mmCIF file of C-alpha atoms in Angstrom:
data_model
loop_
_atom_site.group_PDB
_atom_site.id
_atom_site.type_symbol
_atom_site.label_atom_id
_atom_site.label_comp_id
_atom_site.label_asym_id
_atom_site.label_seq_id
_atom_site.Cartn_x
_atom_site.Cartn_y
_atom_site.Cartn_z
ATOM 1 C CA MET C 1 13.547 -26.258 25.347
ATOM 2 C CA LYS C 2 10.908 -23.400 25.872
ATOM 3 C CA GLN C 3 7.170 -23.899 24.338
ATOM 4 C CA GLU C 4 5.749 -22.102 21.985
ATOM 5 C CA GLN C 5 3.409 -19.614 23.224
ATOM 6 C CA THR C 6 -0.183 -19.925 22.021
ATOM 7 C CA ARG C 7 -1.968 -16.831 20.157
ATOM 8 C CA PRO C 8 -5.521 -17.064 21.477
ATOM 9 C CA ASP C 9 -6.309 -14.054 19.357
ATOM 10 C CA THR C 10 -5.590 -15.825 16.390
ATOM 11 C CA ALA C 11 -7.174 -19.260 16.811
ATOM 12 C CA GLN C 12 -10.055 -17.069 17.753
ATOM 13 C CA ALA C 13 -10.136 -15.140 15.019
ATOM 14 C CA LEU C 14 -10.628 -18.375 12.771
ATOM 15 C CA GLU C 15 -13.579 -18.836 14.975
ATOM 16 C CA LEU C 16 -15.184 -15.754 14.485
ATOM 17 C CA ARG C 17 -14.175 -16.161 10.573
ATOM 18 C CA ALA C 18 -15.983 -19.561 10.582
ATOM 19 C CA TRP C 19 -19.111 -17.981 12.256
ATOM 20 C CA MET C 20 -19.473 -15.085 10.009
ATOM 21 C CA LEU C 21 -19.308 -17.172 6.952
ATOM 22 C CA GLY C 22 -22.085 -19.559 9.014
ATOM 23 C CA LEU C 23 -23.883 -16.235 9.254
ATOM 24 C CA LEU C 24 -23.845 -15.716 5.373
ATOM 25 C CA SER C 25 -24.554 -19.056 4.475
ATOM 26 C CA ARG C 26 -27.868 -18.707 5.739
ATOM 27 C CA GLY C 27 -27.400 -21.702 8.476
ATOM 28 C CA VAL C 28 -26.791 -24.246 5.203
ATOM 29 C CA ALA C 29 -23.415 -24.923 6.808
ATOM 30 C CA THR C 30 -21.387 -27.607 8.809
ATOM 31 C CA LYS C 31 -22.605 -28.892 12.458
ATOM 32 C CA ASP C 32 -19.036 -27.092 13.319
ATOM 33 C CA VAL C 33 -19.825 -23.719 12.834
ATOM 34 C CA PRO C 34 -19.598 -21.873 15.971
ATOM 35 C CA THR C 35 -22.411 -20.390 17.883
ATOM 36 C CA LEU C 36 -23.324 -17.038 18.890
ATOM 37 C CA SER C 37 -22.190 -18.207 22.482
ATOM 38 C CA ASP C 38 -19.083 -19.570 21.200
ATOM 39 C CA VAL C 39 -18.197 -16.418 19.518
ATOM 40 C CA GLY C 40 -19.145 -14.323 22.600
ATOM 41 C CA ARG C 41 -16.408 -15.867 24.757
ATOM 42 C CA CYS C 42 -14.052 -14.402 21.964
ATOM 43 C CA SER C 43 -11.967 -11.782 23.162
ATOM 44 C CA ALA C 44 -12.047 -8.146 22.292
ATOM 45 C CA ALA C 45 -8.737 -8.271 20.416
ATOM 46 C CA ALA C 46 -9.788 -11.412 18.484
ATOM 47 C CA TRP C 47 -12.805 -9.247 17.444
ATOM 48 C CA ALA C 48 -10.306 -6.512 16.367
ATOM 49 C CA LEU C 49 -8.310 -8.726 14.288
ATOM 50 C CA PHE C 50 -11.063 -10.466 12.713
ATOM 51 C CA PHE C 51 -12.649 -7.089 11.720
ATOM 52 C CA GLU C 52 -9.014 -5.413 10.623
ATOM 53 C CA ALA C 53 -8.303 -8.684 8.351
ATOM 54 C CA GLU C 54 -11.836 -9.449 7.086
ATOM 55 C CA ALA C 55 -13.545 -5.633 6.911
ATOM 56 C CA CYS C 56 -17.136 -7.097 7.322
ATOM 57 C CA ALA C 57 -18.320 -5.072 10.158
ATOM 58 C CA LEU C 58 -21.076 -3.614 8.261
ATOM 59 C CA GLU C 59 -22.236 -6.850 7.096
ATOM 60 C CA ILE C 60 -22.558 -8.202 10.831
ATOM 61 C CA ASP C 61 -24.302 -5.268 11.691
ATOM 62 C CA ALA C 62 -26.579 -5.769 8.712
ATOM 63 C CA ARG C 63 -27.326 -9.314 9.752
ATOM 64 C CA LEU C 64 -27.295 -9.396 13.546
ATOM 65 C CA PRO C 65 -30.544 -8.963 15.162
ATOM 66 C CA ALA C 66 -30.354 -6.254 17.670
ATOM 67 C CA ALA C 67 -31.152 -8.817 20.519
ATOM 68 C CA GLU C 68 -28.253 -11.171 19.824
ATOM 69 C CA ARG C 69 -25.884 -7.903 19.606
ATOM 70 C CA SER C 70 -26.917 -6.996 23.208
ATOM 71 C CA ALA C 71 -26.169 -10.257 24.506
ATOM 72 C CA PHE C 72 -22.566 -10.215 23.688
ATOM 73 C CA PRO C 73 -20.410 -8.771 26.309
ATOM 74 C CA ILE C 74 -19.786 -4.644 26.583
ATOM 75 C CA GLU C 75 -16.000 -4.740 25.603
ATOM 76 C CA ILE C 76 -17.337 -6.950 22.113
ATOM 77 C CA GLN C 77 -20.383 -4.551 21.679
ATOM 78 C CA ALA C 78 -17.524 -1.615 21.948
ATOM 79 C CA THR C 79 -15.154 -3.276 19.405
ATOM 80 C CA LEU C 80 -18.192 -4.372 17.065
ATOM 81 C CA THR C 81 -19.270 -0.347 17.045
ATOM 82 C CA ALA C 82 -16.156 1.164 16.822
ATOM 83 C CA ALA C 83 -15.498 -0.922 13.287
ATOM 84 C CA VAL C 84 -18.875 -0.258 12.017
ATOM 85 C CA GLN C 85 -18.315 3.290 12.320
ATOM 86 C CA HIS C 86 -14.792 3.130 10.733
ATOM 87 C CA GLU C 87 -16.223 1.208 7.517
ATOM 88 C CA LEU C 88 -19.316 3.202 7.500
ATOM 89 C CA LYS C 89 -17.644 6.836 7.504
ATOM 90 C CA ARG C 90 -15.172 5.269 4.357
ATOM 91 C CA ALA C 91 -18.444 4.011 2.447
ATOM 92 C CA LEU C 92 -20.280 7.224 3.083
ATOM 93 C CA ALA C 93 -17.283 9.219 2.180
ATOM 94 C CA ALA C 94 -16.651 7.204 -1.257
ATOM 95 C CA ARG C 95 -20.394 7.638 -1.948
ATOM 96 C CA GLY C 96 -20.347 11.441 -1.884
ATOM 97 C CA GLN C 97 -17.165 11.490 -3.453
ATOM 98 C CA LEU C 98 -18.893 9.193 -6.668
ATOM 99 C CA LYS C 99 -21.704 11.787 -6.755
ATOM 100 C CA ALA C 100 -19.161 14.671 -6.673
ATOM 101 C CA ILE C 101 -17.102 12.500 -9.554
ATOM 102 C CA ALA C 102 -20.188 11.850 -11.543
ATOM 103 C CA LYS C 103 -21.203 15.814 -11.809
ATOM 104 C CA LEU C 104 -17.445 16.326 -13.117
ATOM 105 C CA ALA C 105 -18.078 13.867 -15.597
ATOM 106 C CA ARG C 106 -21.360 15.053 -17.030
ATOM 107 C CA GLN C 107 -19.995 18.438 -17.136
ATOM 108 C CA ALA C 108 -16.905 17.546 -18.579
ATOM 109 C CA SER C 109 -18.658 14.769 -21.176
ATOM 110 C CA ILE C 110 -15.852 12.128 -19.741
ATOM 111 C CA PRO C 111 -16.861 8.597 -19.823
ATOM 112 C CA VAL C 112 -15.977 7.241 -16.262
ATOM 113 C CA ALA C 113 -16.327 3.700 -15.022
ATOM 114 C CA VAL C 114 -16.132 2.471 -11.424
ATOM 115 C CA LEU C 115 -14.333 -0.426 -10.566
ATOM 116 C CA LYS C 116 -14.249 -3.110 -8.122
ATOM 117 C CA GLY C 117 -16.192 -2.660 -4.315
ATOM 118 C CA GLY C 118 -16.999 0.907 -5.891
ATOM 119 C CA VAL C 119 -19.967 -0.987 -7.872
ATOM 120 C CA PRO C 120 -22.191 -2.435 -5.131
ATOM 121 C CA LEU C 121 -21.427 1.027 -3.104
ATOM 122 C CA ALA C 122 -23.023 2.925 -6.049
ATOM 123 C CA LYS C 123 -26.013 0.574 -5.787
ATOM 124 C CA GLY C 124 -26.549 1.548 -2.075
ATOM 125 C CA LYS C 125 -24.749 -1.497 -0.507
ATOM 126 C CA ASN C 126 -22.453 0.093 2.755
ATOM 127 C CA LEU C 127 -19.108 -1.731 2.871
ATOM 128 C CA HIS C 128 -15.426 -0.984 3.650
ATOM 129 C CA LEU C 129 -13.409 0.985 0.546
ATOM 130 C CA LEU C 130 -9.623 1.456 0.739
ATOM 131 C CA ASP C 131 -9.791 3.774 -2.156
ATOM 132 C CA ILE C 132 -11.638 4.471 -5.179
ATOM 133 C CA ASP C 133 -10.805 3.007 -8.992
ATOM 134 C CA LEU C 134 -12.018 4.923 -11.817
ATOM 135 C CA LEU C 135 -11.540 3.530 -15.804
ATOM 136 C CA VAL C 136 -11.411 5.986 -18.304
ATOM 137 C CA PRO C 137 -10.502 5.762 -21.908
ATOM 138 C CA PRO C 138 -6.575 6.929 -22.387
ATOM 139 C CA GLU C 139 -7.469 10.116 -24.180
ATOM 140 C CA HIS C 140 -9.928 11.380 -21.318
ATOM 141 C CA GLY C 141 -7.372 10.538 -18.227
ATOM 142 C CA GLU C 142 -5.906 13.945 -18.273
ATOM 143 C CA ALA C 143 -9.277 15.740 -18.420
ATOM 144 C CA LEU C 144 -11.029 13.663 -15.637
ATOM 145 C CA THR C 145 -7.411 14.288 -13.767
ATOM 146 C CA SER C 146 -7.937 17.996 -14.308
ATOM 147 C CA ALA C 147 -11.195 18.304 -13.385
ATOM 148 C CA LEU C 148 -10.500 16.606 -9.991
ATOM 149 C CA GLU C 149 -7.910 19.030 -9.560
ATOM 150 C CA SER C 150 -10.303 21.748 -10.052
ATOM 151 C CA ALA C 151 -12.355 20.699 -7.368
ATOM 152 C CA GLY C 152 -9.522 20.357 -4.824
ATOM 153 C CA TYR C 153 -7.750 16.750 -5.360
ATOM 154 C CA GLN C 154 -3.940 16.845 -5.041
ATOM 155 C CA THR C 155 -1.399 14.501 -6.519
ATOM 156 C CA ALA C 156 -0.601 11.464 -3.977
ATOM 157 C CA GLY C 157 1.660 8.341 -5.112
ATOM 158 C CA TRP C 158 3.109 7.341 -8.305
ATOM 159 C CA SER C 159 1.373 6.630 -11.819
ATOM 160 C CA SER C 160 1.790 3.075 -13.261
ATOM 161 C CA PRO C 161 1.320 1.265 -16.715
ATOM 162 C CA ARG C 162 -2.554 1.152 -16.019
ATOM 163 C CA HIS C 163 -3.087 4.024 -14.022
ATOM 164 C CA LEU C 164 -2.634 7.466 -13.578
ATOM 165 C CA ALA C 165 -1.119 9.110 -10.252
ATOM 166 C CA ALA C 166 -3.789 9.129 -7.415
ATOM 167 C CA ARG C 167 -5.194 12.057 -6.009
ATOM 168 C CA VAL C 168 -6.706 12.806 -2.796
ATOM 169 C CA VAL C 169 -9.122 15.201 -1.069
ATOM 170 C CA GLU C 170 -8.995 16.373 2.524
ATOM 171 C CA GLY C 171 -11.362 13.934 4.195
ATOM 172 C CA GLY C 172 -11.712 11.867 1.274
ATOM 173 C CA LEU C 173 -10.650 8.521 0.111
ATOM 174 C CA ARG C 174 -7.493 8.071 -2.505
ATOM 175 C CA VAL C 175 -8.889 8.202 -6.111
ATOM 176 C CA GLU C 176 -7.140 5.940 -8.804
ATOM 177 C CA ILE C 177 -7.585 6.811 -12.442
ATOM 178 C CA HIS C 178 -7.111 3.414 -14.597
ATOM 179 C CA THR C 179 -7.107 3.667 -18.004
ATOM 180 C CA SER C 180 -6.525 -0.372 -18.363
ATOM 181 C CA THR C 181 -7.159 -3.053 -16.150
ATOM 182 C CA HIS C 182 -4.149 -5.215 -17.340
ATOM 183 C CA ARG C 183 -1.299 -4.784 -15.300
ATOM 184 C CA ASP C 184 0.900 -3.732 -18.247
ATOM 185 C CA GLY C 185 -1.170 -1.702 -19.439
ATOM 186 C CA THR C 186 -2.308 -3.214 -22.688
ATOM 187 C CA PRO C 187 -5.067 -0.961 -24.198
ATOM 188 C CA LEU C 188 -8.655 -2.819 -23.297
ATOM 189 C CA ASP C 189 -10.626 -4.648 -26.519
ATOM 190 C CA VAL C 190 -12.832 -1.841 -27.952
ATOM 191 C CA SER C 191 -15.918 -4.351 -27.093
ATOM 192 C CA VAL C 192 -15.300 -3.647 -23.749
ATOM 193 C CA TRP C 193 -15.882 0.035 -23.799
ATOM 194 C CA ASP C 194 -18.644 -0.697 -26.168
ATOM 195 C CA ARG C 195 -20.443 -2.499 -23.544
ATOM 196 C CA LEU C 196 -20.030 -0.496 -20.698
ATOM 197 C CA ALA C 197 -23.075 -0.014 -18.525
ATOM 198 C CA PRO C 198 -24.673 2.976 -16.938
ATOM 199 C CA LEU C 199 -24.097 2.528 -13.169
ATOM 200 C CA GLU C 200 -26.633 1.878 -10.713
ATOM 201 C CA GLY C 201 -27.268 4.553 -8.323
ATOM 202 C CA GLU C 202 -25.090 7.254 -10.038
ATOM 203 C CA LEU C 203 -26.221 9.096 -13.242
ATOM 204 C CA GLY C 204 -23.321 9.635 -15.207
ATOM 205 C CA LEU C 205 -21.079 7.097 -14.387
ATOM 206 C CA TRP C 206 -20.572 3.634 -15.636
ATOM 207 C CA ARG C 207 -19.527 0.080 -14.911
ATOM 208 C CA LEU C 208 -17.684 -2.885 -16.666
ATOM 209 C CA PRO C 209 -20.300 -5.617 -18.647
ATOM 210 C CA PRO C 210 -20.957 -8.129 -15.829
ATOM 211 C CA GLU C 211 -18.662 -10.652 -16.936
ATOM 212 C CA GLU C 212 -15.373 -8.231 -17.262
ATOM 213 C CA HIS C 213 -16.091 -6.926 -13.873
ATOM 214 C CA LEU C 214 -16.378 -10.239 -12.432
ATOM 215 C CA TRP C 215 -13.342 -11.323 -14.247
ATOM 216 C CA HIS C 216 -11.511 -8.029 -12.750
ATOM 217 C CA LEU C 217 -12.218 -8.692 -9.328
ATOM 218 C CA LEU C 218 -10.634 -12.242 -9.828
ATOM 219 C CA VAL C 219 -7.618 -11.017 -11.324
ATOM 220 C CA HIS C 220 -7.115 -8.456 -8.836
ATOM 221 C CA LEU C 221 -7.839 -10.438 -5.970
ATOM 222 C CA THR C 222 -5.315 -13.861 -7.309
ATOM 223 C CA VAL C 223 -2.634 -11.618 -9.107
ATOM 224 C CA ASP C 224 -2.776 -8.300 -7.180
ATOM 225 C CA HIS C 225 -3.210 -8.777 -3.763
ATOM 226 C CA PRO C 226 -3.129 -13.011 -2.999
ATOM 227 C CA TYR C 227 -3.130 -12.384 0.522
ATOM 228 C CA ARG C 228 -6.325 -11.290 0.612
ATOM 229 C CA ALA C 229 -8.146 -14.248 -1.441
ATOM 230 C CA GLY C 230 -11.164 -15.216 0.329
ATOM 231 C CA ARG C 231 -11.083 -11.873 2.675
ATOM 232 C CA ILE C 232 -15.077 -11.761 3.646
ATOM 233 C CA ARG C 233 -15.322 -8.075 2.607
ATOM 234 C CA ASP C 234 -14.039 -9.317 -1.071
ATOM 235 C CA LEU C 235 -15.946 -12.329 -0.707
ATOM 236 C CA LEU C 236 -19.254 -10.122 -0.851
ATOM 237 C CA VAL C 237 -18.081 -7.594 -3.407
ATOM 238 C CA LEU C 238 -17.465 -10.878 -5.276
ATOM 239 C CA ALA C 239 -20.749 -12.667 -4.711
ATOM 240 C CA ASP C 240 -22.337 -9.086 -5.833
ATOM 241 C CA ALA C 241 -20.643 -9.204 -8.985
ATOM 242 C CA VAL C 242 -21.506 -12.998 -9.302
ATOM 243 C CA GLY C 243 -25.053 -12.090 -9.208
ATOM 244 C CA ALA C 244 -25.409 -9.639 -11.915
ATOM 245 C CA CYS C 245 -24.137 -12.532 -14.238
ATOM 246 C CA SER C 246 -25.782 -14.695 -16.454
ATOM 247 C CA GLN C 247 -24.790 -18.651 -16.885
ATOM 248 C CA ASP C 248 -23.264 -17.945 -19.952
ATOM 249 C CA ASP C 249 -21.467 -14.711 -18.359
ATOM 250 C CA LEU C 250 -20.173 -17.423 -15.529
ATOM 251 C CA ALA C 251 -19.367 -20.087 -18.082
ATOM 252 C CA LYS C 252 -17.177 -17.378 -20.012
ATOM 253 C CA VAL C 253 -15.412 -16.370 -16.890
ATOM 254 C CA GLU C 254 -14.956 -20.072 -15.859
ATOM 255 C CA ARG C 255 -13.388 -20.384 -18.941
ATOM 256 C CA ARG C 256 -11.127 -17.662 -18.272
ATOM 257 C CA CYS C 257 -9.964 -19.054 -14.825
ATOM 258 C CA ASN C 258 -9.416 -22.518 -16.371
ATOM 259 C CA GLU C 259 -6.835 -20.783 -18.687
ATOM 260 C CA SER C 260 -5.121 -18.069 -16.275
ATOM 261 C CA ALA C 261 -1.891 -18.453 -14.651
ATOM 262 C CA ARG C 262 -3.051 -18.146 -11.256
ATOM 263 C CA ARG C 263 -5.634 -21.475 -11.993
ATOM 264 C CA LYS C 264 -5.933 -23.027 -8.997
ATOM 265 C CA GLU C 265 -6.663 -19.693 -6.972
ATOM 266 C CA ALA C 266 -8.928 -18.208 -9.495
ATOM 267 C CA VAL C 267 -11.421 -21.507 -9.996
ATOM 268 C CA ALA C 268 -11.535 -21.994 -6.139
ATOM 269 C CA LEU C 269 -12.287 -18.312 -5.437
ATOM 270 C CA LEU C 270 -15.280 -18.087 -8.278
ATOM 271 C CA ALA C 271 -16.784 -21.542 -6.779
ATOM 272 C CA THR C 272 -16.722 -20.045 -3.404
ATOM 273 C CA SER C 273 -18.338 -16.870 -4.430
ATOM 274 C CA ARG C 274 -20.891 -18.615 -6.410
ATOM 275 C CA ARG C 275 -21.775 -20.701 -3.064
ATOM 276 C CA LEU C 276 -21.617 -17.776 -1.221
ATOM 277 C CA GLN C 277 -24.411 -15.801 -3.722
ATOM 278 C CA ARG C 278 -26.672 -18.856 -3.612
ATOM 279 C CA GLY C 279 -25.960 -18.755 0.560
ATOM 280 C CA GLU C 280 -24.558 -22.282 0.463
ATOM 281 C CA LEU C 281 -21.028 -21.983 1.796
ATOM 282 C CA ARG C 282 -20.260 -25.396 3.455
ATOM 283 C CA GLU C 283 -16.942 -25.104 3.600
ATOM 284 C CA ASP C 284 -13.691 -22.907 3.884
ATOM 285 C CA ASP C 285 -11.401 -23.003 1.012
ATOM 286 C CA PHE C 286 -9.326 -20.076 2.232
ATOM 287 C CA VAL C 287 -8.748 -20.567 6.069
ATOM 288 C CA GLU C 288 -5.120 -21.283 5.509
ATOM 289 C CA ILE C 289 -4.574 -18.323 4.041
ATOM 290 C CA ALA C 290 -6.883 -16.273 6.808
ATOM 291 C CA LEU C 291 -4.332 -17.498 9.283
ATOM 292 C CA ALA C 292 -1.575 -16.278 7.477
ATOM 293 C CA ASN C 293 -3.110 -12.808 7.169
ATOM 294 C CA TYR C 294 -3.975 -12.850 10.850
ATOM 295 C CA THR C 295 -0.405 -14.081 11.733
ATOM 296 C CA ILE C 296 1.105 -11.243 9.802
ATOM 297 C CA LEU C 297 -1.447 -8.792 11.417
ATOM 298 C CA THR C 298 -0.526 -10.131 14.734
ATOM 299 C CA VAL C 299 3.370 -10.695 14.761
ATOM 300 C CA THR C 300 4.535 -8.148 12.534
ATOM 301 C CA ARG C 301 1.962 -4.978 12.674
ATOM 302 C CA PRO C 302 4.491 -2.783 14.779
ATOM 303 C CA LEU C 303 6.818 -3.116 11.866
ATOM 304 C CA ARG C 304 4.611 -2.078 9.345
ATOM 305 C CA LEU C 305 5.978 -4.933 6.723
ATOM 306 C CA PRO C 306 4.857 -4.778 3.223
ATOM 307 C CA SER C 307 1.866 -7.163 2.348
ATOM 308 C CA ALA C 308 3.972 -9.620 0.135
ATOM 309 C CA LEU C 309 5.438 -10.896 3.382
ATOM 310 C CA TYR C 310 2.200 -13.092 2.960
ATOM 311 C CA GLU C 311 3.902 -15.532 0.606
ATOM 312 C CA THR C 312 6.519 -16.005 3.280
ATOM 313 C CA VAL C 313 4.687 -16.708 5.922
ATOM 314 C CA LEU C 314 2.176 -19.186 4.214
ATOM 315 C CA LYS C 315 5.130 -20.829 3.017
ATOM 316 C CA SER C 316 6.375 -21.027 6.294
ATOM 317 C CA HIS C 317 2.749 -22.505 7.817
ATOM 318 C CA ARG C 318 3.349 -25.298 5.133
ATOM 319 C CA ARG C 319 6.882 -26.356 6.142
ATOM 320 C CA ARG C 320 5.825 -26.835 9.665
ATOM 321 C CA GLY C 321 3.609 -29.616 8.113
ATOM 322 C CA ARG C 322 -0.040 -28.425 7.614
ATOM 323 C CA ALA C 323 -0.810 -28.038 4.014
ATOM 324 C CA ALA C 324 -4.696 -27.421 4.684
ATOM 325 C CA LEU C 325 -6.596 -26.343 8.290
ATOM 326 C CA PRO C 326 -9.323 -29.023 9.388
ATOM 327 C CA PRO C 327 -12.759 -27.510 9.599
ATOM 328 C CA ASN C 328 -13.692 -28.934 12.903
ATOM 329 C CA ARG C 329 -13.928 -25.784 15.363
ATOM 330 C CA THR C 330 -13.048 -27.509 18.401
ATOM 331 C CA ARG C 331 -9.196 -27.830 16.791
ATOM 332 C CA LEU C 332 -8.761 -24.183 15.384
ATOM 333 C CA ALA C 333 -7.068 -23.511 18.594
ATOM 334 C CA ASP C 334 -4.363 -26.231 18.452
ATOM 335 C CA VAL C 335 -3.365 -25.457 14.920
ATOM 336 C CA ALA C 336 -3.113 -22.014 15.286
ATOM 337 C CA ALA C 337 -0.937 -22.130 17.952
ATOM 338 C CA ALA C 338 1.094 -24.955 16.128
ATOM 339 C CA LEU C 339 1.444 -22.695 13.436
ATOM 340 C CA SER C 340 2.200 -19.227 14.921
ATOM 341 C CA PRO C 341 5.413 -18.048 15.162
ATOM 342 C CA ARG C 342 7.135 -17.250 18.332
ATOM 343 C CA PRO C 343 6.426 -13.509 19.532
ATOM 344 C CA ARG C 344 8.321 -11.021 18.149
ATOM 345 C CA ALA C 345 10.782 -8.498 19.933
ATOM 346 C CA ARG C 346 9.443 -5.114 20.445
ATOM 347 C CA ALA C 347 10.205 -2.855 17.445
ATOM 348 C CA ARG C 348 10.657 0.681 16.657
ATOM 349 C CA ARG C 349 8.379 3.036 16.141
ATOM 350 C CA PRO C 350 7.692 3.236 12.211
ATOM 351 C CA HIS C 351 7.131 6.205 10.226
ATOM 352 C CA ARG C 352 3.724 6.917 9.281
ATOM 353 C CA ARG C 353 2.512 8.456 6.222
ATOM 354 C CA CYS C 354 -0.515 11.132 6.390
ATOM 355 C CA ARG C 355 -3.937 10.256 4.799
ATOM 356 C CA PRO C 356 -6.804 12.339 4.321
ATOM 357 C CA LEU C 357 -8.811 9.860 5.724
ATOM 358 C CA PRO C 358 -6.956 7.066 7.066
ATOM 359 C CA ASP C 359 -8.273 3.445 7.045
ATOM 360 C CA ALA C 360 -7.246 2.494 10.488
#
C-alpha cells in the first residue's frame, strides 16, 4: 500500500503559528515555542500559506526587529514583504474609505457605526480587512446607500435579513451596510443605539458599546465563520475589543457566551483573547482548527471550494483519531502528516470573479 505523502508546508505553517503566538505573548509561553532560527528554516511556501490563513503579516512586521528580519533567507524576506504590502494596501484603502464615508455621514446627518476590524483600523492600527462593515438604523439604510452611490459606489452581491446589498468602488474594499447585527434581521434593542459611542480617530462615525462590540465579534466568528475561530488576525481584533471593556463588561459577555448555542467555542475564544490581551497566551486552543484551515487552503485551493468545507475537513481529522494536537512543536510535523489527506488530482481552472481590490 502506498504511504501517504507528507505535507511539509502544512506542518511548517503550524510551526509558524506557534512562533507567532509566542511573539504575541511577549515570551510568556511554553518552552516548546519555535525559535527565530526554527522558523527561518521553514519554506517560503509555508510562510505564504501561513500569511494567507492567518493574515497577520503587518503584526509580524511591527513586532519583528529589522536585524532579526534580515537574518531570514532572501526568499522568506521577499514573502514577508509581499504579504505586508498586500495587507497594508487594503488597510490604507479601507482607512481612506472610512474618512470619505464619515464625510458623507456628516453631510447627510446619518448615524453610521463601524463594526468588527474597522474599529481598531480607525484608531490607527494597520490590519488586514476583507471588507468594511457599517451599521445604521434601518430608517437610514437607503439614505446611506444613495450617498455612497453618489460617490461612485456600485451595487455588488445580494442583500440579507441583516444587511443591504454590498457596495463597491473602484480601487476600494467592499462595503456592507448592516441594519442589524442579528442573522435573522431582528431589530437591535433601542438601548444599543442609545449607547453608541464616537469612533476614536474618525469624526462623524460611531461604534457599538464595548461589550456589544466584543459580543458581536464572538458571534461572528463562532456562528458565521467557525473555520476562522482562532485565526491570529481575528484574535488581535478580539484582544483590542477586550482591552476596551471594563470588568463588568467582560462579565456580561462571559454570561452571554455561557448561554449561547455555541457555548464551548465562544467561551474558549473569549478566554484566548483575554489571555492574548494580557500577553499571557501559553497554549493554542485552536491549533486543530488552524490545521483544518491550512489543509483546506493547501488541498482545495485550486477548486475554490466554499469555506464551509471546514466542517467536513475537521470531522475527517477527528475520525482519524486525533481530537487534539500535542503542544510540543517537535511532533507537529508527524501530526500534520498523519492528518493531511493525499494530494488531489489536478483540477480545472475555476472561473474567477472580478473585484475592485482583490484579496489575493
